[in-house]
Amino acid sequence: MLRPRRCYHRFACGAYPREPELPNPAPCKVLHLRNLAQDVAEDDLVELVRPFGRVSGIVLLRTWNQAFVQMQDIAKAFLVIRHFASRQATVRGRDVSIQFSARKELYPAEETCSPILLVTMLDSVCHVTVDALHQTFKSFGPIEKIAIFPQSTVLAQALIQYASPRDAREAKHRLHKSKILNGSCTMEIQYSRTDEVRVACNNDLSRDFTNSSLPSARFPSILGAGNAHLMKPGVRCPTTNQRCVLLLSNLNTRMINEHKLYNLFSVYGNVLRIKGSFVKPELALVQMSDGFQADLAMACLKGVSLFGKKMEITLSDHSCLRHPHTHFYSWGTGNRFLYAYAKKCCPPTKVIHASNLVPDIQEVDVVRHFAEHGVIVKVEVSQAREGRKRREALVEFTSVESATEAIACKQWSSLRGARARLVYWRFHAFSPGF
């Protein structure tokens, strides 16, 4: 089973990583909840177990849609387990599984006062900008830096760095669990373990108030002005789109199939379903995980040449693909996309980046693997580094179309016994010291 990768500033869970599911865990006062919604709040979990006793601690693991809830004693936790053994627990419309945890107790995290706050924003986050947060937090003291990290359509996090820990402590005390944006967005605030907030550019998602000379964008934009790390003019803000099914047209029916489309679109998101058309073979439907990823894939891949034809992409009116001939990819190998990866995505280039390669990989192995898809200009394999078992490689083709075909055909293919993960290299060139 693939293990989801940790993501920078995914929910800070301290010493509580994802817990393996145990068949018969021993009774204890800590409950382990699974399959939670990403925007679940602590109050939702307290409300679920309130009839059985007092809650003494909660740890949310939003990255894995899980949580730990500590009851007052083992007897109260046993009442919860016994009650939901014959009834389905539901939180925010999702069926939740509950069992005893392998952890006997949730020890409280040592909360050291820091000038940097980690703010988690729930519910409506599509209009959260640096200016909105600065307006809310500036009354407690001078703010030096703000950085926002969108996680999904209903969840975003931000780092806010004050000039002094005292100002941060006052802001945390006054604003924790409060609402902003006319009451549509709830904030959960805790101290960050980050020593310094690093800001590379001043825009709607990050700003250094002590350095106004920073550029407005670090990399070429993909998806428009409101999200400077993901923008391309003419495309709506990705967090406002609720349609996740894409309609593909002008496909090369002799060369393309569902599996190759999955390989290509998994670069820009998690692909759930793909359906080809029997009436019009040049059409296909691709269902992404959500509207954010659908917008990202459409902005990057629209008009890309694939097997000699320019692929056209539009949003479909379908909300979900349920046709009997639909191909399901929910548990596909390539579905490892996290929202933090979006800022690294770019439109197709002539250079592809291959990762998860064996330690003794050679340039000749890489050339032999990709040679059938076009003329290779240059190959560079990363240097072996201590503590890293896998290596990487950059492969430059003569055209973007050749690189796109290589990803469509060779994504997660076996290269010297290891499955290579392929993405486009956003710098359009080889970087020194790769």
Short mmCIF file of C-alpha atoms in Angstrom, two decimals:
data_model
loop_
_atom_site.label_atom_id
_atom_site.label_comp_id
_atom_site.label_asym_id
_atom_site.label_seq_id
_atom_site.Cartn_x
_atom_site.Cartn_y
_atom_site.Cartn_z
CA MET A 1 0.00 0.00 0.00
CA LEU A 2 1.29 3.44 -0.88
CA ARG A 3 1.96 5.72 2.04
CA PRO A 4 0.89 9.37 1.60
CA ARG A 5 3.88 11.67 1.73
CA ARG A 6 4.19 14.29 4.39
CA CYS A 7 3.60 17.79 3.13
CA TYR A 8 5.12 21.05 4.34
CA HIS A 9 2.82 22.54 6.92
CA ARG A 10 0.19 19.93 6.58
CA PHE A 11 -1.66 19.86 9.87
CA ALA A 12 0.89 20.04 12.65
CA CYS A 13 0.26 16.83 14.56
CA GLY A 14 3.46 16.77 16.59
CA ALA A 15 4.21 13.30 17.85
CA TYR A 16 1.02 11.79 16.45
CA PRO A 17 1.67 10.38 12.97
CA ARG A 18 -0.81 8.21 11.11
CA GLU A 19 -1.65 5.10 13.11
CA PRO A 20 -1.97 1.65 11.52
CA GLU A 21 -5.35 -0.01 11.85
CA LEU A 22 -5.27 -2.77 14.46
CA PRO A 23 -7.69 -5.72 14.33
CA ASN A 24 -8.42 -5.84 18.11
CA PRO A 25 -6.77 -2.97 19.97
CA ALA A 26 -6.82 -3.13 23.76
CA PRO A 27 -9.40 -0.92 25.51
CA CYS A 28 -8.11 2.49 26.52
CA LYS A 29 -9.49 5.99 26.95
CA VAL A 30 -8.19 7.18 23.55
CA LEU A 31 -10.44 6.65 20.52
CA HIS A 32 -9.19 6.52 16.94
CA LEU A 33 -11.57 7.97 14.30
CA ARG A 34 -11.12 7.40 10.57
CA ASN A 35 -12.66 8.68 7.31
CA LEU A 36 -13.30 12.18 8.64
CA ALA A 37 -14.02 15.11 6.35
CA GLN A 38 -11.01 17.35 5.77
CA ASP A 39 -12.86 20.38 7.15
CA VAL A 40 -13.97 18.65 10.35
CA ALA A 41 -13.70 20.78 13.50
CA GLU A 42 -12.98 19.80 17.09
CA ASP A 43 -16.51 20.83 18.06
CA ASP A 44 -17.93 18.24 15.64
CA LEU A 45 -16.06 15.44 17.42
CA VAL A 46 -16.98 16.73 20.87
CA GLU A 47 -20.64 16.79 19.83
CA LEU A 48 -20.41 13.19 18.59
CA VAL A 49 -19.24 11.74 21.93
CA ARG A 50 -20.80 14.31 24.30
CA PRO A 51 -23.63 11.94 25.46
CA PHE A 52 -21.06 9.47 26.80
CA GLY A 53 -18.79 11.70 28.85
CA ARG A 54 -16.34 14.57 28.92
CA VAL A 55 -13.58 14.89 26.31
CA SER A 56 -10.12 15.60 27.77
CA GLY A 57 -8.13 15.92 24.54
CA ILE A 58 -8.36 15.94 20.72
CA VAL A 59 -5.67 15.63 18.05
CA LEU A 60 -6.71 16.14 14.40
CA LEU A 61 -4.73 14.52 11.57
CA ARG A 62 -6.26 16.29 8.60
CA THR A 63 -3.65 14.92 6.19
CA TRP A 64 -5.07 11.40 6.64
CA ASN A 65 -8.68 12.32 7.59
CA GLN A 66 -8.21 10.89 11.06
CA ALA A 67 -8.38 12.05 14.69
CA PHE A 68 -7.66 10.93 18.24
CA VAL A 69 -10.27 11.69 20.92
CA GLN A 70 -9.37 11.12 24.57
CA MET A 71 -12.28 10.50 26.95
CA GLN A 72 -12.24 11.12 30.68
CA ASP A 73 -11.64 7.43 31.45
CA ILE A 74 -11.75 3.97 29.87
CA ALA A 75 -15.35 3.36 30.92
CA LYS A 76 -16.57 6.39 28.97
CA ALA A 77 -14.55 5.36 25.90
CA PHE A 78 -16.02 1.84 26.13
CA LEU A 79 -19.54 3.34 26.09
CA VAL A 80 -18.72 5.10 22.82
CA ILE A 81 -17.39 1.91 21.20
CA ARG A 82 -20.36 -0.16 22.39
CA HIS A 83 -22.90 2.41 21.16
CA PHE A 84 -21.43 2.73 17.66
CA ALA A 85 -20.83 -1.01 17.29
CA SER A 86 -24.49 -1.33 16.24
CA ARG A 87 -24.95 2.17 14.80
CA GLN A 88 -23.09 4.07 12.10
CA ALA A 89 -21.28 7.17 13.39
CA THR A 90 -21.68 10.17 11.06
CA VAL A 91 -19.77 13.46 11.15
CA ARG A 92 -20.52 16.20 8.62
CA GLY A 93 -22.35 13.76 6.37
CA ARG A 94 -19.56 11.17 6.26
CA ASP A 95 -19.62 7.69 7.79
CA VAL A 96 -16.87 7.48 10.40
CA SER A 97 -15.25 4.37 11.86
CA ILE A 98 -14.31 4.37 15.56
CA GLN A 99 -12.02 2.02 17.47
CA PHE A 100 -9.70 2.06 20.46
CA SER A 101 -6.31 3.59 19.76
CA ALA A 102 -2.93 1.93 20.25
CA ARG A 103 -1.97 5.06 22.22
CA LYS A 104 -3.02 4.81 25.84
CA GLU A 105 -2.99 8.56 26.39
CA LEU A 106 -2.65 11.80 24.47
CA TYR A 107 0.06 13.70 26.25
CA PRO A 108 -0.31 17.47 25.76
CA ALA A 109 2.13 19.16 23.41
CA GLU A 110 4.56 21.52 25.04
CA GLU A 111 3.24 24.88 23.92
CA THR A 112 6.15 27.31 23.73
CA CYS A 113 5.19 30.89 23.06
CA SER A 114 6.42 31.83 19.58
CA PRO A 115 6.10 34.96 17.44
CA ILE A 116 4.84 32.76 14.56
CA LEU A 117 1.24 31.51 14.50
CA LEU A 118 -0.09 28.61 12.43
CA VAL A 119 -3.64 29.53 11.41
CA THR A 120 -5.94 26.87 9.97
CA MET A 121 -8.96 28.24 8.10
CA LEU A 122 -12.03 26.07 7.57
CA ASP A 123 -15.13 26.30 5.37
CA SER A 124 -15.08 29.23 2.91
CA VAL A 125 -11.42 29.85 2.04
CA CYS A 126 -11.63 30.94 -1.61
CA HIS A 127 -11.38 34.65 -0.67
CA VAL A 128 -8.68 34.40 1.99
CA THR A 129 -5.79 36.66 1.01
CA VAL A 130 -2.83 38.27 2.72
CA ASP A 131 -4.74 41.54 2.96
CA ALA A 132 -7.71 39.87 4.68
CA LEU A 133 -5.48 38.20 7.28
CA HIS A 134 -3.41 41.34 7.82
CA GLN A 135 -6.58 43.35 8.44
CA THR A 136 -7.69 40.80 11.05
CA PHE A 137 -4.40 40.32 12.91
CA LYS A 138 -2.73 43.74 12.71
CA SER A 139 -4.62 45.17 15.71
CA PHE A 140 -2.54 43.02 18.08
CA GLY A 141 0.87 44.26 16.97
CA PRO A 142 3.13 44.82 13.95
CA ILE A 143 3.20 41.89 11.51
CA GLU A 144 6.42 41.06 9.67
CA LYS A 145 5.42 38.22 7.31
CA ILE A 146 2.38 36.25 6.15
CA ALA A 147 2.33 33.11 3.99
CA ILE A 148 -0.82 31.22 2.94
CA PHE A 149 -0.83 27.52 1.95
CA PRO A 150 -4.09 26.44 0.21
CA GLN A 151 -4.80 22.77 0.94
CA SER A 152 -8.22 22.25 -0.66
CA THR A 153 -11.46 24.04 -1.47
CA VAL A 154 -12.49 23.99 2.21
CA LEU A 155 -9.14 24.15 4.00
CA ALA A 156 -6.19 26.50 4.00
CA GLN A 157 -3.36 27.25 6.40
CA ALA A 158 -1.28 30.34 6.97
CA LEU A 159 1.83 31.37 8.88
CA ILE A 160 1.72 34.79 10.51
CA GLN A 161 4.93 36.16 11.98
CA TYR A 162 4.70 38.96 14.56
CA ALA A 163 7.53 41.16 15.72
CA SER A 164 7.26 39.82 19.28
CA PRO A 165 5.91 36.66 20.98
CA ARG A 166 3.70 38.78 23.25
CA ASP A 167 1.72 40.10 20.27
CA ALA A 168 1.33 36.56 18.90
CA ARG A 169 0.12 35.28 22.27
CA GLU A 170 -2.52 38.01 22.48
CA ALA A 171 -3.72 37.32 18.92
CA LYS A 172 -3.96 33.59 19.60
CA HIS A 173 -5.90 34.15 22.80
CA ARG A 174 -8.37 36.56 21.20
CA LEU A 175 -8.87 35.03 17.74
CA HIS A 176 -8.76 31.24 18.28
CA LYS A 177 -12.00 29.68 16.93
CA SER A 178 -13.23 33.09 15.77
CA LYS A 179 -14.70 33.81 12.33
CA ILE A 180 -13.56 36.10 9.53
CA LEU A 181 -14.90 37.06 6.09
CA ASN A 182 -18.34 37.97 7.46
CA GLY A 183 -18.51 34.81 9.54
CA SER A 184 -17.97 32.39 6.65
CA CYS A 185 -14.46 31.19 7.63
CA THR A 186 -13.50 29.69 11.01
CA MET A 187 -9.92 29.96 12.28
CA GLU A 188 -8.04 27.51 14.51
CA ILE A 189 -4.77 28.98 15.82
CA GLN A 190 -1.71 27.40 17.40
CA TYR A 191 1.95 28.25 17.76
CA SER A 192 4.16 27.18 14.87
CA ARG A 193 7.42 25.29 15.30
CA THR A 194 8.91 27.21 12.38
CA ASP A 195 11.82 29.46 13.32
CA GLU A 196 11.31 31.90 10.45
CA VAL A 197 8.64 32.40 7.76
CA ARG A 198 10.34 32.40 4.36
CA VAL A 199 8.71 34.64 1.77
CA ALA A 200 10.00 34.61 -1.83
CA CYS A 201 7.50 37.00 -3.39
CA ASN A 202 4.90 39.61 -2.42
CA ASN A 203 1.43 38.73 -3.71
CA ASP A 204 -2.01 37.62 -2.49
CA LEU A 205 -0.60 34.44 -0.90
CA SER A 206 2.64 35.67 0.68
CA ARG A 207 4.08 38.98 1.77
CA ASP A 208 7.11 40.29 3.61
CA PHE A 209 6.07 43.59 5.18
CA THR A 210 9.71 44.35 6.00
CA ASN A 211 10.88 43.98 2.37
CA SER A 212 8.74 45.63 -0.31
CA SER A 213 11.32 45.01 -3.06
CA LEU A 214 10.46 41.31 -3.52
CA PRO A 215 8.99 40.31 -6.91
CA SER A 216 5.26 39.68 -7.29
CA ALA A 217 5.76 36.13 -8.65
CA ARG A 218 8.55 33.60 -8.25
CA PHE A 219 7.72 31.36 -11.21
CA PRO A 220 5.65 31.80 -14.41
CA SER A 221 1.97 31.71 -13.47
CA ILE A 222 -0.43 28.93 -14.35
CA LEU A 223 -3.91 29.82 -13.14
CA GLY A 224 -4.63 33.58 -12.95
CA ALA A 225 -4.20 36.54 -10.58
CA GLY A 226 -5.82 35.58 -7.29
CA ASN A 227 -3.45 32.68 -6.68
CA ALA A 228 -0.03 33.90 -7.72
CA HIS A 229 1.61 30.51 -7.33
CA LEU A 230 -0.94 28.83 -9.64
CA MET A 231 -2.19 31.31 -12.15
CA LYS A 232 -2.79 31.74 -15.86
CA PRO A 233 -4.76 34.70 -17.25
CA GLY A 234 -8.33 33.95 -18.28
CA VAL A 235 -8.95 31.03 -15.92
CA ARG A 236 -11.17 31.42 -12.88
CA CYS A 237 -9.86 30.98 -9.33
CA PRO A 238 -9.52 27.19 -8.86
CA THR A 239 -11.17 27.21 -5.44
CA THR A 240 -14.48 28.50 -6.89
CA ASN A 241 -15.03 25.68 -9.40
CA GLN A 242 -17.19 22.80 -8.19
CA ARG A 243 -17.12 20.78 -11.43
CA CYS A 244 -14.46 18.09 -11.50
CA VAL A 245 -15.21 16.25 -14.79
CA LEU A 246 -13.26 17.30 -17.89
CA LEU A 247 -14.37 16.75 -21.50
CA LEU A 248 -11.46 15.92 -23.83
CA SER A 249 -11.79 16.22 -27.60
CA ASN A 250 -9.67 15.88 -30.75
CA LEU A 251 -7.84 12.81 -29.45
CA ASN A 252 -5.80 10.46 -31.63
CA THR A 253 -8.04 7.39 -31.48
CA ARG A 254 -5.36 5.02 -32.80
CA MET A 255 -2.74 5.88 -30.19
CA ILE A 256 -4.59 7.02 -27.06
CA ASN A 257 -6.41 4.96 -24.43
CA GLU A 258 -7.72 5.41 -20.88
CA HIS A 259 -4.50 4.27 -19.25
CA LYS A 260 -2.37 6.80 -21.14
CA LEU A 261 -4.79 9.59 -20.24
CA TYR A 262 -4.56 8.54 -16.61
CA ASN A 263 -0.75 8.66 -16.75
CA LEU A 264 -0.82 12.19 -18.14
CA PHE A 265 -3.56 13.73 -16.00
CA SER A 266 -2.22 12.22 -12.75
CA VAL A 267 0.63 14.75 -13.03
CA TYR A 268 -1.88 17.48 -12.16
CA GLY A 269 -4.18 15.73 -9.68
CA ASN A 270 -5.78 12.52 -8.48
CA VAL A 271 -7.75 10.86 -11.28
CA LEU A 272 -10.86 8.99 -10.12
CA ARG A 273 -12.57 7.82 -13.33
CA ILE A 274 -12.08 7.91 -17.12
CA LYS A 275 -14.63 7.05 -19.78
CA GLY A 276 -14.13 6.87 -23.53
CA SER A 277 -16.90 7.49 -26.06
CA PHE A 278 -18.13 4.66 -28.31
CA VAL A 279 -20.14 7.01 -30.52
CA LYS A 280 -17.35 9.59 -30.91
CA PRO A 281 -14.01 7.87 -30.20
CA GLU A 282 -12.13 11.19 -30.33
CA LEU A 283 -13.88 12.25 -27.09
CA ALA A 284 -13.21 11.20 -23.49
CA LEU A 285 -14.32 12.19 -19.98
CA VAL A 286 -11.84 12.46 -17.09
CA GLN A 287 -13.05 12.88 -13.51
CA MET A 288 -10.54 14.53 -11.17
CA SER A 289 -10.75 14.51 -7.38
CA ASP A 290 -12.17 18.05 -7.18
CA GLY A 291 -12.63 21.28 -9.11
CA PHE A 292 -9.25 22.64 -8.04
CA GLN A 293 -7.39 19.79 -9.72
CA ALA A 294 -9.69 19.88 -12.75
CA ASP A 295 -8.91 23.56 -13.28
CA LEU A 296 -5.20 22.92 -12.83
CA ALA A 297 -5.14 20.09 -15.38
CA MET A 298 -7.23 22.04 -17.88
CA ALA A 299 -5.06 25.16 -17.59
CA CYS A 300 -1.85 23.20 -18.15
CA LEU A 301 -2.90 20.63 -20.74
CA LYS A 302 -5.40 22.51 -22.91
CA GLY A 303 -4.08 22.72 -26.49
CA VAL A 304 -1.15 20.37 -25.84
CA SER A 305 -0.08 18.23 -28.80
CA LEU A 306 -0.50 14.54 -28.02
CA PHE A 307 0.28 11.89 -30.66
CA GLY A 308 0.08 14.46 -33.47
CA LYS A 309 -3.21 16.14 -32.49
CA LYS A 310 -3.91 19.17 -30.28
CA MET A 311 -6.01 18.07 -27.32
CA GLU A 312 -8.93 20.36 -26.40
CA ILE A 313 -10.27 20.40 -22.84
CA THR A 314 -13.43 21.93 -21.37
CA LEU A 315 -15.41 21.46 -18.17
CA SER A 316 -18.16 18.87 -18.53
CA ASP A 317 -21.70 19.21 -17.15
CA HIS A 318 -21.38 15.75 -15.57
CA SER A 319 -20.96 15.83 -11.79
CA CYS A 320 -19.76 12.21 -11.63
CA LEU A 321 -19.04 9.37 -14.09
CA ARG A 322 -21.27 6.38 -13.37
CA HIS A 323 -21.48 4.67 -16.79
CA PRO A 324 -20.95 0.86 -16.70
CA HIS A 325 -17.97 1.15 -19.08
CA THR A 326 -16.17 3.71 -16.93
CA HIS A 327 -12.61 2.86 -15.89
CA PHE A 328 -12.00 3.40 -12.17
CA TYR A 329 -8.63 4.70 -10.95
CA SER A 330 -9.39 5.73 -7.35
CA TRP A 331 -6.65 3.42 -6.02
CA GLY A 332 -4.28 3.95 -8.91
CA THR A 333 -0.53 4.11 -8.35
CA GLY A 334 -0.31 7.64 -9.71
CA ASN A 335 -2.86 9.16 -7.32
CA ARG A 336 -0.34 10.72 -4.94
CA PHE A 337 -1.17 14.36 -5.57
CA LEU A 338 -1.26 16.76 -2.61
CA TYR A 339 -2.33 20.39 -2.79
CA ALA A 340 1.14 21.60 -1.84
CA TYR A 341 2.40 20.03 -5.09
CA ALA A 342 0.30 22.50 -7.10
CA LYS A 343 2.82 25.31 -6.71
CA LYS A 344 5.41 23.06 -8.39
CA CYS A 345 3.21 22.21 -11.37
CA CYS A 346 3.84 23.79 -14.74
CA PRO A 347 2.56 23.45 -18.32
CA PRO A 348 4.29 20.78 -20.44
CA THR A 349 7.95 21.43 -21.25
CA LYS A 350 10.66 19.62 -23.21
CA VAL A 351 12.30 18.42 -19.99
CA ILE A 352 10.81 15.72 -17.76
CA HIS A 353 11.90 14.81 -14.26
CA ALA A 354 12.08 11.11 -13.36
CA SER A 355 12.22 10.11 -9.69
CA ASN A 356 12.21 6.89 -7.64
CA LEU A 357 15.10 5.43 -9.65
CA VAL A 358 17.44 2.70 -8.42
CA PRO A 359 20.76 3.80 -6.81
CA ASP A 360 22.95 2.39 -9.58
CA ILE A 361 20.98 3.87 -12.49
CA GLN A 362 23.06 5.00 -15.47
CA GLU A 363 22.38 7.56 -18.20
CA VAL A 364 22.37 4.83 -20.82
CA ASP A 365 19.52 3.09 -18.95
CA VAL A 366 17.44 6.25 -19.04
CA VAL A 367 18.13 6.86 -22.74
CA ARG A 368 17.20 3.29 -23.64
CA HIS A 369 13.95 3.59 -21.66
CA PHE A 370 12.70 6.79 -23.36
CA ALA A 371 14.34 6.61 -26.82
CA GLU A 372 11.21 5.35 -28.62
CA HIS A 373 9.32 8.57 -27.89
CA GLY A 374 11.62 11.04 -29.62
CA VAL A 375 15.14 12.39 -29.97
CA ILE A 376 16.79 12.89 -26.59
CA VAL A 377 19.03 15.95 -26.39
CA LYS A 378 20.45 15.48 -22.93
CA VAL A 379 20.19 13.23 -19.87
CA GLU A 380 21.49 14.01 -16.42
CA VAL A 381 21.32 11.68 -13.42
CA SER A 382 21.47 13.14 -9.92
CA GLN A 383 24.48 12.48 -7.76
CA ALA A 384 24.31 9.73 -5.16
CA ARG A 385 23.73 11.23 -1.72
CA GLU A 386 24.22 9.71 1.68
CA GLY A 387 20.97 8.63 3.30
CA ARG A 388 18.97 8.62 0.04
CA LYS A 389 18.18 5.24 -1.46
CA ARG A 390 16.63 6.54 -4.68
CA ARG A 391 18.02 8.77 -7.44
CA GLU A 392 16.53 11.16 -9.98
CA ALA A 393 17.11 12.10 -13.59
CA LEU A 394 16.33 14.89 -16.04
CA VAL A 395 15.55 13.99 -19.66
CA GLU A 396 15.41 16.70 -22.36
CA PHE A 397 13.63 15.99 -25.65
CA THR A 398 13.70 18.03 -28.85
CA SER A 399 9.97 18.87 -28.53
CA VAL A 400 7.26 19.24 -25.90
CA GLU A 401 5.13 16.67 -27.74
CA SER A 402 7.82 13.99 -27.33
CA ALA A 403 8.06 14.70 -23.60
CA THR A 404 4.26 14.53 -23.27
CA GLU A 405 4.11 11.20 -25.09
CA ALA A 406 6.87 9.85 -22.85
CA ILE A 407 4.86 10.72 -19.73
CA ALA A 408 1.64 9.30 -21.21
CA CYS A 409 3.30 6.00 -22.08
CA LYS A 410 5.97 5.54 -19.39
CA GLN A 411 4.46 7.00 -16.20
CA TRP A 412 5.12 4.49 -13.37
CA SER A 413 6.71 2.06 -15.83
CA SER A 414 9.48 -0.24 -14.62
CA LEU A 415 12.99 1.16 -15.11
CA ARG A 416 15.64 -1.25 -13.86
CA GLY A 417 13.11 -2.78 -11.46
CA ALA A 418 11.80 0.50 -9.98
CA ARG A 419 8.63 2.33 -11.01
CA ALA A 420 9.62 5.77 -12.31
CA ARG A 421 7.45 8.76 -11.45
CA LEU A 422 7.47 11.40 -14.20
CA VAL A 423 6.60 15.11 -14.10
CA TYR A 424 7.46 18.11 -16.21
CA TRP A 425 10.56 20.07 -15.18
CA ARG A 426 9.37 23.64 -14.64
CA PHE A 427 12.71 25.40 -15.10
CA HIS A 428 12.90 24.51 -18.83
CA ALA A 429 16.61 23.81 -18.37
CA PHE A 430 19.06 21.84 -16.32
CA SER A 431 20.00 23.44 -13.03
CA PRO A 432 23.58 23.41 -11.71
CA GLY A 433 24.33 20.83 -9.05
CA PHE A 434 21.28 18.71 -9.83
#
